[in-house]
């Protein structure tokens, strides 16, 4: 960059220039500095030189690590810096082309405005040329000094990032996180290099600046509060030769005794430690539910490593977002997962779940295998146990309401989840469970229960058959069964004789609320079981619980009854306004519809690297933190919770707010197998549309449409039909109402569209 005196202005000069400007402006002693791209380097240098006035630092898509290998896009720009970036508008054109979504014509014109003509583009040429791409570069020392200095900066910091940036890739974010370990982080999924155009950066910065100091700073004081770790039940039974876990795969059966499981966990923990896995390292587990997953997860937890768990049902794109967002240091996976990691560039040192032939191992870039690590760990001492406040897990949500989010749990938080479930359902060493829902492959042994993994593809829970479930029950004499609603539905569809399930005392359907008709069918098959439908979410796995008898006694209502809050859980409602949004006020009064807020010792520690999402989901002060669930519902006169839908799916008509579940239940009473109630049109004047399942459509047959309208009892603009409603990827139970609404709007606009 050439100054008025004709001399080239390098990064150190620009830092001094900015300092001279702020000195002249007299900004005072309460300054938050913000920088993007090359401006992030300059602002960081300014911040280090002005610690006396600095109160916060915000960086967006930038880099101070001058020693990392440059991305291809930046190499190309540097190669063309001496000519192409000045003579042509190519640099500007390419930069604007990577906006998500596409920039408007006016915004593109504004970006081009300062750079009309080659003379005015000299600044672009010179700033690109000033990037220290080689050891002897004139600006290398200055940038290295800024990079080192950031590690000493002791003010609140915020890192905002667009993950789709081809230049400042996520490794630069993680370098900044290492240098500023106390920084809050928010990744805007779908956004890229032009982050301030792609996302609401201004809103995020203002929210952060306005937040209390403790909400702006990641640092927390450690607690020495005692807790019983998740692996304790296994360790306590390390001399027990009875079955801990049984895996069923076709005609094969694999039984792992408690003694062997405890030994395997200890050996893997010591082996992982010897291989360099350290407390706080992130380990992505890409292993199907079973003994290998259980042993690897508990071994990681034992040495203080953080397990990263994302459902394979998210698909390749969803898994890629999850894994790259969590940025694991290590990946433990089966060959198919490791092949995807290699092909898609997922971060992490590769560990194979089982032995591999040498050519395959080399092709997948595998450094270790679990059997090797177990052998390495034999006889080795274990490191100190982690503290309760140490981060233990990042568990990804189902992605049914947007991109899957990583939910953080501490060691004590995971233990509290276990304790809440065992206390509610009297589970323990005297129980045996069928883990037909993937998380309970870990929690079953943590409860101290004999646990069996049924023969089913966990990415497709609706494929579980009655015969497979019966075989699982028989394998461990199970008295408790955990199933998703989709798995339960298919079990009932394929059931022939209920006698195989007569020893089951408890059925827990988890993952989505279950209505009375499905429970009635289930009771005819599980004749002696108490049928429960616990309500919870990844953020708080157990909030409330209800059984079939209570649902039947309550009768129909505005929503699905999910029951009484379990001991230790508090529930309150933030009433909806006329615009369908919850206000700041909350209540526990009966029959007030609003957003459900919960507080419990076993809820999430926060969202991972989603500071703004985390802040928006919190209510109350730090001493009384509540979680905003995003669910809409109400409490009845008995204090029981009813769920009426999700907040984004509320329909805002000219006559008022309509929650979807009541409408959907009415459509089911009218004969529809399932239904989705959605709004079409502008918010505030939306028209209510009901889409029923089981017909070719797009218009429902007149007779069924009339029955739906009569049962709903309020104006319905249209009753549409589809053969099958789209559902979420994890549970195959939660209807994707957003997708249905887009389809319905297109149909009613006269467009020819495919089924949702």
XYZ file of C-alpha atoms in Angstrom, residues 73 89-99:
12
model
C -7.244 -19.381 -3.407
C -11.321 -6.388 -11.404
C -10.833 -10.155 -11.070
C -9.930 -10.008 -7.371
C -13.057 -7.981 -6.564
C -15.223 -10.152 -8.777
C -14.082 -13.409 -7.189
C -14.398 -11.994 -3.675
C -17.979 -10.887 -4.261
C -18.852 -14.167 -5.980
C -18.243 -16.177 -2.796
C -20.942 -14.385 -0.833
